[in-house]
Coordinates of C-alpha atoms in Angstrom, one line a residue:
M260 CA 55.0 29.1 -53.0
V261 CA 57.6 30.8 -50.7
D262 CA 61.3 30.4 -51.7
Q263 CA 63.0 29.6 -48.4
K264 CA 66.3 30.6 -49.9
N265 CA 65.2 34.2 -50.2
I266 CA 64.4 34.5 -46.5
D267 CA 66.8 37.0 -44.9
K268 CA 68.2 34.8 -42.1
R269 CA 69.8 37.7 -40.2
M270 CA 68.9 39.3 -36.9
E271 CA 69.6 43.0 -36.9
A272 CA 71.2 43.5 -33.5
K273 CA 70.0 46.7 -32.0
N274 CA 69.8 46.1 -28.3
V275 CA 72.6 46.0 -25.8
V276 CA 72.1 42.3 -24.9
Q277 CA 72.3 41.1 -28.5
L278 CA 75.4 43.3 -29.3
K279 CA 77.2 42.0 -26.3
H280 CA 76.4 38.5 -27.2
M281 CA 77.9 39.2 -30.6
L282 CA 81.0 40.5 -29.1
V283 CA 81.5 37.3 -27.3
M284 CA 80.7 35.3 -30.5
E285 CA 83.4 37.3 -32.2
L286 CA 86.0 36.7 -29.5
N287 CA 85.3 33.0 -29.7
Q288 CA 85.6 33.1 -33.6
V289 CA 88.9 35.1 -33.4
K290 CA 90.3 32.5 -31.0
E291 CA 89.3 29.5 -33.1
E292 CA 90.3 30.8 -36.5
N293 CA 93.7 31.8 -35.4
N294 CA 94.6 28.9 -33.1
I295 CA 95.0 31.3 -30.1
D296 CA 95.7 29.5 -26.7
I297 CA 94.4 32.5 -24.5
V298 CA 92.6 35.7 -25.6
M299 CA 91.7 38.6 -23.5
F300 CA 89.6 41.7 -24.4
M301 CA 90.7 44.5 -22.1
G302 CA 90.5 48.2 -21.4
V303 CA 93.5 50.4 -21.4
D304 CA 92.7 51.0 -17.7
G305 CA 93.5 47.3 -17.0
R306 CA 89.8 46.1 -16.8
V307 CA 89.1 42.7 -18.3
F308 CA 85.9 43.0 -20.4
S309 CA 85.9 39.4 -21.6
S310 CA 88.4 36.5 -21.9
I311 CA 88.8 32.9 -23.1
I312 CA 91.2 31.1 -20.8
P313 CA 91.5 27.3 -20.7
P314 CA 90.1 25.9 -17.3
I315 CA 93.3 23.9 -17.0
L316 CA 96.6 25.5 -18.1
D317 CA 99.7 23.7 -19.1
A318 CA 103.1 25.0 -18.0
P319 CA 103.8 27.2 -21.1
Q320 CA 100.3 28.6 -21.1
F321 CA 100.6 29.5 -17.4
K322 CA 104.0 31.1 -17.9
L323 CA 102.8 33.1 -20.8
L324 CA 99.7 34.2 -19.1
N325 CA 101.7 35.4 -16.0
L326 CA 104.1 37.3 -18.2
V327 CA 101.4 39.2 -19.9
K328 CA 99.8 40.0 -16.5
S329 CA 103.0 41.2 -15.1
N330 CA 103.4 43.5 -18.1
M331 CA 99.9 44.7 -18.2
V332 CA 100.5 48.1 -16.6
H333 CA 103.3 48.7 -19.3
I334 CA 101.0 47.5 -22.1
C335 CA 98.1 49.6 -21.0
R336 CA 100.4 52.7 -20.7
Q337 CA 101.6 52.3 -24.2
L338 CA 98.1 51.9 -25.7
D339 CA 96.7 54.8 -23.6
A340 CA 99.5 57.4 -23.8
E341 CA 101.3 56.4 -27.0
N342 CA 98.3 55.3 -29.0
M343 CA 100.0 52.0 -29.9
K344 CA 97.9 50.2 -32.6
S345 CA 99.5 46.8 -32.6
S346 CA 102.5 44.9 -31.1
I347 CA 104.1 41.5 -31.5
Q348 CA 106.2 40.2 -28.6
E349 CA 108.0 37.0 -29.2
Y350 CA 109.5 34.9 -26.4
S351 CA 111.2 31.4 -26.2
F352 CA 108.0 30.0 -24.7
G353 CA 105.4 31.8 -27.0
T354 CA 104.2 34.9 -28.7
V355 CA 101.9 37.7 -27.7
I356 CA 100.1 39.8 -30.3
I357 CA 98.3 43.1 -29.1
T358 CA 95.9 44.7 -31.3
G359 CA 94.1 48.0 -30.4
V360 CA 90.3 48.0 -30.1
G361 CA 89.5 51.6 -30.8
D362 CA 91.2 54.1 -28.4
N363 CA 90.3 52.6 -25.1
A364 CA 90.6 48.9 -25.4
F365 CA 92.8 46.1 -26.8
L366 CA 92.9 42.4 -27.7
A367 CA 95.8 40.3 -26.2
S368 CA 96.3 37.1 -28.1
L369 CA 98.6 34.5 -26.5
F370 CA 100.2 31.8 -28.5
V371 CA 102.2 28.9 -27.0
N372 CA 102.7 27.6 -30.5
P373 CA 103.1 30.8 -32.6
P374 CA 102.3 31.1 -36.2
A375 CA 105.1 30.3 -38.5
S376 CA 107.0 33.4 -40.0
D377 CA 105.1 33.1 -43.2
E378 CA 101.8 32.9 -41.5
L379 CA 102.4 35.7 -38.9
G380 CA 101.3 38.5 -41.3
K381 CA 98.1 36.7 -42.1
V382 CA 97.2 36.1 -38.4
T383 CA 98.0 39.6 -37.5
S384 CA 95.7 40.8 -40.3
N385 CA 93.0 38.6 -39.0
L386 CA 93.5 40.0 -35.6
V387 CA 93.3 43.6 -36.6
R388 CA 90.1 42.8 -38.6
G389 CA 88.6 41.1 -35.5
S390 CA 89.6 44.0 -33.3
R391 CA 87.9 46.4 -35.7
V392 CA 84.7 44.3 -35.6
M393 CA 84.9 44.2 -31.8
N394 CA 85.3 48.0 -31.7
H395 CA 82.0 48.4 -33.6
L396 CA 80.2 46.0 -31.2
F397 CA 82.0 47.5 -28.1
Q398 CA 80.6 50.9 -29.0
L399 CA 77.1 49.3 -29.1
K400 CA 76.5 50.3 -32.8
P401 CA 73.7 48.6 -34.7
I402 CA 74.7 46.4 -37.6
S403 CA 73.3 48.4 -40.5
D404 CA 74.7 50.1 -43.6
E405 CA 74.4 53.5 -42.0
Y406 CA 76.7 52.6 -39.1
M407 CA 79.2 50.5 -41.2
E408 CA 79.8 53.2 -43.8
G409 CA 83.4 53.5 -44.6
Y410 CA 84.4 50.1 -43.3
D411 CA 86.7 47.8 -45.2
Q412 CA 84.7 45.2 -47.0
D413 CA 86.1 42.3 -44.9
V414 CA 85.0 44.0 -41.7
M415 CA 81.5 44.5 -43.1
D416 CA 81.4 40.9 -44.1
E417 CA 82.4 39.8 -40.6
L418 CA 79.7 41.9 -39.0
T419 CA 77.0 40.7 -41.4
G420 CA 78.1 37.1 -40.7
L421 CA 77.7 37.6 -37.0
T422 CA 74.1 38.7 -37.6
R423 CA 73.4 35.4 -39.4
R424 CA 75.0 33.4 -36.5
L425 CA 73.0 35.4 -34.1
F426 CA 69.9 34.6 -36.0
V427 CA 70.5 30.9 -35.8
E428 CA 71.5 31.0 -32.1
K429 CA 68.7 33.2 -31.0
F430 CA 65.9 32.7 -33.5
D431 CA 63.9 30.3 -31.1
E432 CA 63.7 33.3 -28.6
T433 CA 61.9 35.5 -31.1
R434 CA 58.3 36.4 -30.8
G435 CA 57.6 35.2 -34.4
Y436 CA 59.1 31.8 -33.8
K437 CA 57.1 31.3 -30.5
R438 CA 54.0 32.4 -32.3
N439 CA 54.5 29.9 -35.1
M440 CA 55.2 27.1 -32.7
E441 CA 52.1 27.8 -30.8
I442 CA 49.9 27.9 -34.0
L443 CA 51.6 24.6 -35.2
E444 CA 50.8 22.9 -31.9
Y445 CA 47.2 24.1 -32.1
L446 CA 46.7 22.9 -35.6
K447 CA 48.3 19.5 -34.8
K448 CA 45.7 19.0 -32.0
K449 CA 42.9 20.1 -34.4
I450 CA 44.0 17.8 -37.3
G451 CA 44.6 14.9 -34.9
S452 CA 41.1 15.2 -33.5
V453 CA 39.8 14.4 -37.1
V454 CA 42.3 12.1 -38.7
G455 CA 43.8 10.5 -35.6
I456 CA 47.1 11.1 -33.8
G457 CA 49.1 8.7 -36.0
A458 CA 48.3 10.6 -39.1
V459 CA 49.0 14.1 -37.8
D460 CA 52.7 14.3 -38.8
E461 CA 52.0 13.1 -42.3
V462 CA 49.3 15.7 -43.0
I463 CA 51.5 18.4 -41.5
T464 CA 54.5 17.4 -43.6
L465 CA 52.7 16.9 -46.8
T466 CA 50.9 20.3 -46.5
M467 CA 54.1 22.1 -45.7
N468 CA 55.7 20.6 -48.8
E469 CA 52.8 21.6 -50.9
L470 CA 52.9 25.2 -49.6
G471 CA 56.7 25.2 -50.0
A472 CA 57.2 26.7 -46.5
R473 CA 58.6 25.8 -43.1
A474 CA 56.7 26.4 -39.9
A475 CA 59.4 28.4 -38.1
Y476 CA 59.3 31.1 -40.7
M477 CA 55.5 31.2 -41.6
K478 CA 53.7 34.6 -41.9
N479 CA 50.0 35.1 -40.9
Q480 CA 48.5 34.6 -44.3
Q481 CA 50.5 31.3 -44.8
W482 CA 49.0 29.9 -41.8
V483 CA 45.5 30.6 -43.2
T484 CA 46.5 29.0 -46.5
F485 CA 48.1 26.1 -44.7
T486 CA 44.8 25.4 -42.8
E487 CA 42.7 25.5 -46.0
M488 CA 45.1 23.1 -47.8
A489 CA 45.3 20.7 -45.0
I490 CA 41.5 20.5 -44.9
N491 CA 40.9 20.4 -48.6
N492 CA 43.8 18.3 -49.7
H493 CA 43.9 15.8 -46.9
I494 CA 41.3 16.0 -44.3
R495 CA 38.5 16.0 -47.1
K496 CA 40.0 12.7 -48.5
S497 CA 40.1 10.8 -45.2
A498 CA 37.1 12.2 -43.4
G499 CA 34.8 13.3 -46.1
D500 CA 33.1 16.5 -47.3
I501 CA 30.8 17.1 -44.3
V502 CA 33.7 17.0 -41.8
A503 CA 35.9 19.1 -44.0
D504 CA 33.3 21.7 -44.6
E505 CA 32.8 22.0 -40.9
C506 CA 36.5 22.3 -40.3
L507 CA 36.8 25.1 -42.9
K508 CA 33.8 26.8 -41.2
T509 CA 35.4 26.9 -37.8
W510 CA 39.1 26.4 -38.0
I511 CA 39.9 29.4 -40.4
E512 CA 38.3 31.8 -38.0
E513 CA 40.0 30.3 -34.9
V514 CA 43.4 30.4 -36.7
E515 CA 42.9 34.0 -37.6
R516 CA 41.8 34.9 -34.1
K517 CA 44.7 33.4 -32.6
L518 CA 47.1 35.1 -35.0
K519 CA 45.6 38.5 -34.2
S520 CA 46.2 37.8 -30.5
F521 CA 49.9 38.0 -31.1
V522 CA 49.8 41.5 -32.6

């Protein structure tokens, strides 16, 4: 029996597309966790790499965004020439927190309703952590122990958490998942041809429970075992020994052949 709890449900992002997707994921998480109205990830040369701006701005949001835009040259100059790491700018209509993302980029977080004074330190700390995570992703570094060596634990935890979220969001695009779904559909048709369409889901569910597995995460040998169990434990009972023996004789080879075709 396979313990599903022990499956490492992470996707080790190594290609550029996945790392860029994780950067957007982190930007969204930073915004939501800290109740930011507008967040912009920018280069010190003024380029906007990514941003989250409401489609419809209220008056304070519009005013704060325009203020930041008008001061952008000055902000970029400070970050580039003076190596500014962070800055908190408070106005009567909102607060802007700037945190450096490496040496060549920064995060601008705009708050119409700024954090209370006793919460400001915590929020700033969150933004600094988020900026360090984004710097790792911006440099297109893999999420691995080798590339995270020397990081603070909270930064490492954040990066590892992103790999789990990426696994959830992108798992149905992986080759393994597509293979498993194709094998599952194939076996559903084979089982249905013997026990009838109405009994297919019951046989599949019972056999999966007996195997202690889930179709999405199945390995090659598990599919062979699943096929044998479905035939011996269920088809044999409903269709008899002759039919079951014939299924064993042909289905196992067919499943193995299909599995090899994915290699």
